[in-house]
mmCIF file of C-alpha atoms (C1' of nucleotides) in Angstrom:
data_model
loop_
_atom_site.group_PDB
_atom_site.id
_atom_site.type_symbol
_atom_site.label_atom_id
_atom_site.label_comp_id
_atom_site.label_asym_id
_atom_site.label_seq_id
_atom_site.Cartn_x
_atom_site.Cartn_y
_atom_site.Cartn_z
ATOM 1 C CA UNK A 1093 -0.018 -0.029 0.110
ATOM 2 C CA UNK A 1094 2.160 2.858 -1.197
ATOM 3 C CA UNK A 1095 -0.446 4.987 -2.885
ATOM 4 C CA UNK A 1096 0.253 7.864 -0.633
ATOM 5 C CA UNK A 1097 3.995 7.436 -1.011
ATOM 6 C CA UNK A 1098 3.726 7.495 -4.734
ATOM 7 C CA UNK A 1099 1.580 10.614 -4.481
ATOM 8 C CA UNK A 1100 4.228 12.297 -2.457
ATOM 9 C CA UNK A 1101 6.868 11.114 -4.941
ATOM 10 C CA UNK A 1102 4.757 12.504 -7.887
ATOM 11 C CA UNK A 1103 4.288 15.845 -6.158
ATOM 12 C CA UNK A 1104 8.036 16.106 -5.588
ATOM 13 C CA UNK A 1105 8.666 15.044 -9.259
ATOM 14 C CA UNK A 1106 6.422 17.976 -10.538
ATOM 15 C CA UNK A 1107 8.204 20.492 -8.454
ATOM 16 C CA UNK A 1108 11.275 22.240 -9.527
ATOM 17 C CA UNK A 1109 13.651 22.818 -6.661
ATOM 18 C CA UNK A 1110 13.884 21.471 -3.294
ATOM 19 C CA UNK A 1111 10.753 21.383 -1.238
ATOM 20 C CA UNK A 1112 10.228 21.077 2.460
ATOM 21 C CA UNK A 1113 7.919 18.361 3.883
ATOM 22 C CA UNK A 1114 5.399 20.976 4.866
ATOM 23 C CA UNK A 1115 5.484 22.553 1.389
ATOM 24 C CA UNK A 1116 4.790 19.164 -0.160
ATOM 25 C CA UNK A 1117 2.046 18.701 2.267
ATOM 26 C CA UNK A 1118 0.458 22.105 1.664
ATOM 27 C CA UNK A 1119 0.640 21.582 -2.145
ATOM 28 C CA UNK A 1120 -1.018 18.100 -1.912
ATOM 29 C CA UNK A 1121 -3.769 19.653 0.147
ATOM 30 C CA UNK A 1122 -4.230 22.348 -2.323
ATOM 31 C CA UNK A 1123 -4.748 19.789 -5.089
ATOM 32 C CA UNK A 1124 -7.435 18.169 -2.996
ATOM 33 C CA UNK A 1125 -5.300 15.210 -1.809
ATOM 34 C CA UNK A 1126 -6.425 13.781 1.479
ATOM 35 C CA UNK A 1127 -3.254 13.218 3.266
ATOM 36 C CA UNK A 1128 -1.861 13.970 6.631
ATOM 37 C CA UNK A 1129 1.401 15.668 7.465
ATOM 38 C CA UNK A 1130 2.602 12.580 9.260
ATOM 39 C CA UNK A 1131 2.245 10.551 6.253
ATOM 40 C CA UNK A 1132 4.200 13.111 4.140
ATOM 41 C CA UNK A 1133 6.997 12.919 6.579
ATOM 42 C CA UNK A 1134 6.949 9.190 6.558
ATOM 43 C CA UNK A 1135 6.732 8.911 2.886
ATOM 44 C CA UNK A 1136 9.647 11.454 2.502
ATOM 45 C CA UNK A 1137 11.706 9.406 4.932
ATOM 46 C CA UNK A 1138 11.024 6.062 3.019
ATOM 47 C CA UNK A 1139 11.834 7.783 -0.179
ATOM 48 C CA UNK A 1140 15.011 9.195 1.089
ATOM 49 C CA UNK A 1141 15.984 5.781 2.604
ATOM 50 C CA UNK A 1142 15.338 4.199 -0.846
ATOM 51 C CA UNK A 1143 17.572 6.863 -2.433
ATOM 52 C CA UNK A 1144 14.649 7.986 -4.456
ATOM 53 C CA UNK A 1145 15.023 11.553 -3.307
ATOM 54 C CA UNK A 1146 17.803 13.749 -2.338
ATOM 55 C CA UNK A 1147 17.710 15.442 1.131
ATOM 56 C CA UNK A 1148 19.538 18.336 2.417
ATOM 57 C CA UNK A 1149 19.368 20.520 5.290
ATOM 58 C CA UNK A 1150 18.815 24.370 4.795
ATOM 59 C CA UNK A 1151 20.828 26.848 6.975
ATOM 60 C CA UNK A 1152 17.674 26.998 9.214
ATOM 61 C CA UNK A 1153 17.865 23.328 9.942
ATOM 62 C CA UNK A 1154 14.866 22.383 7.804
ATOM 63 C CA UNK A 1155 14.947 19.304 5.793
ATOM 64 C CA UNK A 1156 14.255 19.799 2.037
ATOM 65 C CA UNK A 1157 13.584 17.021 -0.534
ATOM 66 C CA UNK A 1158 13.903 16.727 -4.148
ATOM 67 C CA UNK A 1159 13.088 13.854 -6.528
ATOM 68 C CA UNK A 1160 16.351 12.743 -7.955
ATOM 69 C CA UNK A 1161 16.788 13.956 -11.555
ATOM 70 C CA UNK A 1162 19.735 11.646 -12.089
ATOM 71 C CA UNK A 1163 20.890 8.683 -10.243
ATOM 72 C CA UNK A 1164 24.411 9.691 -10.201
ATOM 73 C CA UNK A 1165 26.100 11.400 -7.271
ATOM 74 C CA UNK A 1166 26.115 15.133 -7.772
ATOM 75 C CA UNK A 1167 26.115 18.293 -5.788
ATOM 76 C CA UNK A 1168 24.309 21.584 -5.899
ATOM 77 C CA UNK A 1169 24.950 25.177 -6.865
ATOM 78 C CA UNK A 1170 22.501 27.390 -5.201
ATOM 79 C CA UNK A 1171 21.813 30.925 -5.703
ATOM 80 C CA UNK A 1172 21.707 32.588 -2.377
ATOM 81 C CA UNK A 1173 19.307 35.177 -3.741
ATOM 82 C CA UNK A 1174 16.717 33.505 -5.786
ATOM 83 C CA UNK A 1175 17.351 29.769 -4.757
ATOM 84 C CA UNK A 1176 18.051 28.775 -8.439
ATOM 85 C CA UNK A 1177 19.641 25.551 -8.348
ATOM 86 C CA UNK A 1178 22.102 23.870 -10.742
ATOM 87 C CA UNK A 1179 23.281 20.278 -10.376
ATOM 88 C CA UNK A 1180 26.925 19.889 -10.795
ATOM 89 C CA UNK A 1181 28.972 16.841 -11.115
ATOM 90 C CA UNK A 1182 32.299 17.098 -9.541
ATOM 91 C CA UNK A 1183 34.844 14.391 -10.248
ATOM 92 C CA UNK A 1184 37.418 16.672 -8.740
ATOM 93 C CA UNK A 1185 35.780 17.100 -5.482
ATOM 94 C CA UNK A 1186 35.007 13.291 -5.194
ATOM 95 C CA UNK A 1187 38.608 12.449 -5.604
ATOM 96 C CA UNK A 1188 39.562 15.268 -3.306
ATOM 97 C CA UNK A 1189 37.328 13.917 -0.593
ATOM 98 C CA UNK A 1190 38.614 10.389 -0.998
ATOM 99 C CA UNK A 1191 42.100 11.588 -0.953
ATOM 100 C CA UNK A 1192 41.979 13.648 2.228
ATOM 101 C CA UNK A 1193 39.950 10.900 3.848
ATOM 102 C CA UNK A 1194 42.447 8.106 3.218
ATOM 103 C CA UNK A 1195 45.307 10.397 3.854
ATOM 104 C CA UNK A 1196 44.027 10.518 7.423
ATOM 105 C CA UNK A 1197 43.295 6.748 7.571
ATOM 106 C CA UNK A 1198 39.488 7.164 7.110
ATOM 107 C CA UNK A 1199 37.506 4.669 5.123
ATOM 108 C CA UNK A 1200 33.901 4.422 3.768
ATOM 109 C CA UNK A 1201 34.144 8.224 2.884
ATOM 110 C CA UNK A 1202 31.183 10.174 2.109
ATOM 111 C CA UNK A 1203 30.757 13.848 1.831
ATOM 112 C CA UNK A 1204 28.353 16.698 1.539
ATOM 113 C CA UNK A 1205 29.132 19.723 -0.580
ATOM 114 C CA UNK A 1206 26.846 22.718 -1.220
ATOM 115 C CA UNK A 1207 28.080 25.567 -3.215
ATOM 116 C CA UNK A 1208 26.366 28.892 -2.834
ATOM 117 C CA UNK A 1209 26.729 31.958 -4.901
ATOM 118 C CA UNK A 1210 24.907 34.812 -6.547
ATOM 119 C CA UNK A 1211 23.588 33.715 -10.043
ATOM 120 C CA UNK A 1212 24.077 35.900 -13.108
ATOM 121 C CA UNK A 1213 20.560 37.306 -13.148
ATOM 122 C CA UNK A 1214 20.682 38.198 -9.542
ATOM 123 C CA UNK A 1215 24.104 39.871 -9.667
ATOM 124 C CA UNK A 1216 23.017 41.969 -12.699
ATOM 125 C CA UNK A 1217 23.241 45.684 -11.907
ATOM 126 C CA UNK A 1218 19.585 46.183 -12.229
ATOM 127 C CA UNK A 1219 19.140 43.903 -9.496
ATOM 128 C CA UNK B 313 30.272 44.350 28.748
ATOM 129 C CA UNK B 314 31.410 41.060 27.052
ATOM 130 C CA UNK B 315 32.322 39.013 30.159
ATOM 131 C CA UNK B 316 29.719 36.389 29.391
ATOM 132 C CA UNK B 317 30.672 36.183 25.787
ATOM 133 C CA UNK B 318 34.280 35.823 26.677
ATOM 134 C CA UNK B 319 33.313 33.053 29.076
ATOM 135 C CA UNK B 320 31.472 31.205 26.352
ATOM 136 C CA UNK B 321 34.404 31.608 24.140
ATOM 137 C CA UNK B 322 36.760 30.352 26.725
ATOM 138 C CA UNK B 323 34.680 27.316 27.457
ATOM 139 C CA UNK B 324 34.704 26.547 23.724
ATOM 140 C CA UNK B 325 38.399 27.018 23.538
ATOM 141 C CA UNK B 326 38.848 24.506 26.373
ATOM 142 C CA UNK B 327 36.692 22.062 24.511
ATOM 143 C CA UNK B 328 38.038 19.676 21.935
ATOM 144 C CA UNK B 329 35.525 18.940 19.331
ATOM 145 C CA UNK B 330 32.293 20.723 18.284
ATOM 146 C CA UNK B 331 29.928 21.471 21.191
ATOM 147 C CA UNK B 332 26.298 22.249 20.976
ATOM 148 C CA UNK B 333 25.026 25.358 22.632
ATOM 149 C CA UNK B 334 23.344 23.280 25.317
ATOM 150 C CA UNK B 335 26.588 21.443 25.890
ATOM 151 C CA UNK B 336 28.469 24.738 26.346
ATOM 152 C CA UNK B 337 25.561 25.824 28.637
ATOM 153 C CA UNK B 338 25.718 22.631 30.779
ATOM 154 C CA UNK B 339 29.417 22.724 31.185
ATOM 155 C CA UNK B 340 29.500 26.291 32.211
ATOM 156 C CA UNK B 341 26.905 25.559 34.818
ATOM 157 C CA UNK B 342 28.868 22.620 36.102
ATOM 158 C CA UNK B 343 31.899 24.947 36.591
ATOM 159 C CA UNK B 344 29.678 27.146 38.565
ATOM 160 C CA UNK B 345 29.116 29.866 36.034
ATOM 161 C CA UNK B 346 25.875 31.855 36.508
ATOM 162 C CA UNK B 347 24.710 32.260 32.997
ATOM 163 C CA UNK B 348 21.483 31.593 31.173
ATOM 164 C CA UNK B 349 20.774 29.496 28.182
ATOM 165 C CA UNK B 350 19.631 32.354 26.239
ATOM 166 C CA UNK B 351 22.813 34.160 26.802
ATOM 167 C CA UNK B 352 24.843 31.222 25.623
ATOM 168 C CA UNK B 353 22.894 31.236 22.421
ATOM 169 C CA UNK B 354 23.475 34.932 21.960
ATOM 170 C CA UNK B 355 27.130 34.782 22.755
ATOM 171 C CA UNK B 356 27.526 31.926 20.309
ATOM 172 C CA UNK B 357 25.741 33.774 17.502
ATOM 173 C CA UNK B 358 27.786 36.940 18.123
ATOM 174 C CA UNK B 359 30.988 34.874 18.108
ATOM 175 C CA UNK B 360 29.972 33.113 14.855
ATOM 176 C CA UNK B 361 29.133 36.536 13.317
ATOM 177 C CA UNK B 362 32.580 37.724 14.231
ATOM 178 C CA UNK B 363 33.938 34.630 12.728
ATOM 179 C CA UNK B 364 35.601 33.590 16.011
ATOM 180 C CA UNK B 365 33.820 30.204 16.000
ATOM 181 C CA UNK B 366 33.040 27.642 13.474
ATOM 182 C CA UNK B 367 29.483 26.548 13.099
ATOM 183 C CA UNK B 368 28.050 23.619 11.478
ATOM 184 C CA UNK B 369 24.880 21.705 11.466
ATOM 185 C CA UNK B 370 24.600 18.107 12.660
ATOM 186 C CA UNK B 371 22.482 15.682 10.762
ATOM 187 C CA UNK B 372 19.852 16.083 13.377
ATOM 188 C CA UNK B 373 19.776 19.815 12.644
ATOM 189 C CA UNK B 374 21.519 20.928 15.859
ATOM 190 C CA UNK B 375 24.121 23.794 15.571
ATOM 191 C CA UNK B 376 27.424 22.950 16.940
ATOM 192 C CA UNK B 377 30.252 25.408 17.608
ATOM 193 C CA UNK B 378 33.825 25.255 17.824
ATOM 194 C CA UNK B 379 36.438 27.847 18.496
ATOM 195 C CA UNK B 380 38.529 28.370 15.393
ATOM 196 C CA UNK B 381 41.881 26.684 15.768
ATOM 197 C CA UNK B 382 43.072 28.546 12.648
ATOM 198 C CA UNK B 383 41.859 31.706 11.111
ATOM 199 C CA UNK B 384 42.313 30.212 7.522
ATOM 200 C CA UNK B 385 39.409 28.575 5.760
ATOM 201 C CA UNK B 386 39.287 24.869 6.194
ATOM 202 C CA UNK B 387 36.917 21.906 6.230
ATOM 203 C CA UNK B 388 36.295 19.013 8.532
ATOM 204 C CA UNK B 389 36.851 15.282 8.223
ATOM 205 C CA UNK B 390 34.620 13.679 10.767
ATOM 206 C CA UNK B 391 34.553 10.172 11.916
ATOM 207 C CA UNK B 392 30.963 8.910 11.752
ATOM 208 C CA UNK B 393 31.605 6.442 14.696
ATOM 209 C CA UNK B 394 33.536 8.330 17.240
ATOM 210 C CA UNK B 395 33.108 11.938 16.090
ATOM 211 C CA UNK B 396 36.922 12.502 15.931
ATOM 212 C CA UNK B 397 37.439 15.531 13.715
ATOM 213 C CA UNK B 398 40.444 16.444 11.557
ATOM 214 C CA UNK B 399 40.788 19.985 10.013
ATOM 215 C CA UNK B 400 41.657 19.778 6.453
ATOM 216 C CA UNK B 401 42.720 22.429 4.049
ATOM 217 C CA UNK B 402 41.650 21.992 0.659
ATOM 218 C CA UNK B 403 43.028 24.264 -2.065
ATOM 219 C CA UNK B 404 41.685 21.705 -4.536
ATOM 220 C CA UNK B 405 38.167 21.933 -3.431
ATOM 221 C CA UNK B 406 38.344 25.716 -3.093
ATOM 222 C CA UNK B 407 39.367 25.977 -6.682
ATOM 223 C CA UNK B 408 36.865 23.472 -7.709
ATOM 224 C CA UNK B 409 33.971 25.484 -6.108
ATOM 225 C CA UNK B 410 35.027 28.605 -7.665
ATOM 226 C CA UNK B 411 35.298 27.013 -11.056
ATOM 227 C CA UNK B 412 31.907 25.397 -11.091
ATOM 228 C CA UNK B 413 30.397 28.474 -9.674
ATOM 229 C CA UNK B 414 31.795 30.971 -12.362
ATOM 230 C CA UNK B 415 31.160 28.361 -15.007
ATOM 231 C CA UNK B 416 27.496 28.904 -14.393
ATOM 232 C CA UNK B 417 27.791 32.686 -13.867
ATOM 233 C CA UNK B 418 27.631 32.665 -10.159
ATOM 234 C CA UNK B 419 29.603 35.104 -8.197
ATOM 235 C CA UNK B 420 30.506 35.516 -4.641
ATOM 236 C CA UNK B 421 30.859 31.853 -4.228
ATOM 237 C CA UNK B 422 31.056 30.181 -0.795
ATOM 238 C CA UNK B 423 30.731 26.657 -0.085
ATOM 239 C CA UNK B 424 30.192 24.254 2.730
ATOM 240 C CA UNK B 425 31.945 20.866 2.566
ATOM 241 C CA UNK B 426 31.839 18.121 5.243
ATOM 242 C CA UNK B 427 33.730 14.828 4.702
ATOM 243 C CA UNK B 428 32.584 11.897 6.693
ATOM 244 C CA UNK B 429 34.253 8.590 7.174
ATOM 245 C CA UNK B 430 35.168 5.914 9.534
ATOM 246 C CA UNK B 431 38.478 6.645 11.092
ATOM 247 C CA UNK B 432 41.374 4.212 11.503
ATOM 248 C CA UNK B 433 40.693 3.142 15.043
ATOM 249 C CA UNK B 434 36.988 2.720 14.458
ATOM 250 C CA UNK B 435 37.476 0.646 11.416
ATOM 251 C CA UNK B 436 39.915 -1.577 13.157
ATOM 252 C CA UNK B 437 38.829 -5.182 13.330
ATOM 253 C CA UNK B 438 38.808 -5.288 17.061
ATOM 254 C CA UNK B 439 36.151 -2.484 16.827
ATOM 255 C "C1'" DC C 212 23.048 59.692 42.980
ATOM 256 C "C1'" DG C 213 19.603 59.606 39.048
ATOM 257 C "C1'" DC C 214 18.648 58.412 34.522
ATOM 258 C "C1'" DA C 215 19.153 56.237 29.873
ATOM 259 C "C1'" DT C 216 20.991 52.294 27.660
ATOM 260 C "C1'" DT C 217 22.546 47.675 27.239
ATOM 261 C "C1'" DT C 218 22.942 43.063 28.882
ATOM 262 C "C1'" DT C 219 21.025 39.368 31.117
ATOM 263 C "C1'" DG C 220 18.118 35.173 31.919
ATOM 264 C "C1'" DA C 221 13.691 32.847 33.332
ATOM 265 C "C1'" DC C 222 10.126 31.450 30.905
ATOM 266 C "C1'" DA C 223 7.017 31.151 27.200
ATOM 267 C "C1'" DA C 224 6.489 30.854 22.441
ATOM 268 C "C1'" DC C 225 7.867 28.836 17.895
ATOM 269 C "C1'" DC C 226 8.452 25.614 14.545
ATOM 270 C "C1'" DG C 227 9.850 21.521 12.273
ATOM 271 C "C1'" DT C 228 9.822 16.917 13.352
ATOM 272 C "C1'" DT C 229 8.620 12.585 15.660
ATOM 273 C "C1'" DT C 230 5.673 9.783 18.518
ATOM 274 C "C1'" DT C 231 1.418 7.936 20.104
ATOM 275 C "C1'" DC C 232 -2.534 5.667 19.449
ATOM 276 C "C1'" DA C 233 -7.056 4.774 17.798
ATOM 277 C "C1'" DT C 234 -9.026 4.142 13.328
ATOM 278 C "C1'" DT C 235 -9.118 2.685 8.663
ATOM 279 C "C1'" DT C 236 -7.436 -0.036 4.887
ATOM 280 C "C1'" DC C 237 -5.627 -4.048 2.659
ATOM 281 C "C1'" DG C 238 -4.425 -8.880 1.996
ATOM 282 C "C1'" DA C 239 -5.105 -13.596 3.081
ATOM 283 C "C1'" DC C 240 -7.758 -17.206 4.249
ATOM 284 C "C1'" DG C 241 -11.744 -19.777 4.750
ATOM 285 C "C1'" DC D 859 -18.267 -12.380 0.925
ATOM 286 C "C1'" DG D 860 -17.027 -12.095 5.926
ATOM 287 C "C1'" DT D 861 -13.432 -12.071 9.385
ATOM 288 C "C1'" DC D 862 -8.843 -11.731 11.168
ATOM 289 C "C1'" DG D 863 -4.301 -9.508 11.711
ATOM 290 C "C1'" DA D 864 -0.870 -6.781 9.914
ATOM 291 C "C1'" DA D 865 0.417 -2.380 8.008
ATOM 292 C "C1'" DA D 866 -0.890 2.251 6.921
ATOM 293 C "C1'" DT D 867 -2.934 6.551 8.127
ATOM 294 C "C1'" DG D 868 -3.684 10.945 10.418
ATOM 295 C "C1'" DA D 869 -4.989 14.027 14.330
ATOM 296 C "C1'" DA D 870 -3.228 15.529 18.070
ATOM 297 C "C1'" DA D 871 0.235 15.710 21.496
ATOM 298 C "C1'" DA D 872 4.885 15.431 22.610
ATOM 299 C "C1'" DC D 873 9.593 16.759 21.789
ATOM 300 C "C1'" DG D 874 13.820 19.473 21.389
ATOM 301 C "C1'" DG D 875 16.430 23.013 19.799
ATOM 302 C "C1'" DT D 876 16.111 27.618 19.121
ATOM 303 C "C1'" DT D 877 14.263 32.354 19.388
ATOM 304 C "C1'" DG D 878 11.411 36.015 21.424
ATOM 305 C "C1'" DT D 879 9.496 38.541 25.426
ATOM 306 C "C1'" DC D 880 9.999 41.300 29.129
ATOM 307 C "C1'" DA D 881 11.194 42.709 33.490
ATOM 308 C "C1'" DA D 882 15.307 42.932 36.474
ATOM 309 C "C1'" DA D 883 20.081 43.936 36.923
ATOM 310 C "C1'" DA D 884 24.314 45.902 35.352
ATOM 311 C "C1'" DT D 885 26.851 49.561 33.146
ATOM 312 C "C1'" DG D 886 27.839 54.133 31.662
ATOM 313 C "C1'" DC D 887 27.350 59.106 31.751
ATOM 314 C "C1'" DG D 888 26.365 63.499 33.763
#
DNA sequence: CGCATTTTGACAACCGTTTTCATTTCGACG
DNA sequence: CGTCGAAATGAAAACGGTTGTCAAAATGCG
């Protein structure tokens, strides 16, 4: 019985950037879906466990989710003004993380990388 | 009147890894300091604003603070088992972040990088 | 000392998230 | 089709870290 979970996943797929659980919940309700906040949280967690969605934490500590566009490991370049997000693949940073890790005797290395900046449109003089 | 703030800073300096605000608060109370949790939070925020402490978010969304050992930009390699932390400098990743950013027209690029792994002692067979 | 300003801290409010628990739904079996 | 048990659901309460409120205390200044 994963109808709700699928609905959550669909909602996420139809969204563009990262969405918070409450966001997803609000949108589903708007579209008339009968679903509870609890279920949205549970669906999102399950989806994240499966690796079907990306999860990251905002600076405010809120978890935001996004349906994976690609199944390959990637990072995000986020505009701090408008939130515009670009997925970036970074073999360089992957290797770097591996290198610094093993250099210090660490194994099973994972890493989180978020790059922030001001995108072209937002840094345009007209602002 | 920054006695409290200094006290918070000192407490952080005497600590080894990253400490949460509540942690710092608890320790200060243990040592007999008369200080409120609110003040610890405010001091920590002020310190972070000044750049006197590192801040990062745990997976649980808790903010943890650490007195900066160095004043140069660096990242952290954290053992997911024991929490052991190594400061790593990464010219490679700095350049990479700059590169992917400007490649997409982003300016004023900043980045957060956390590398996780299992450290040598924790991955030892004896466990 | 008297007064304005800043800092402090106990406590309540907030907010996102998780837990609880009673109800509903689904699947299996007869 | 009816019944039972397991799993899913969701409303509401609990939780936990953080922030806001506001009155009291400390500080600076004349």
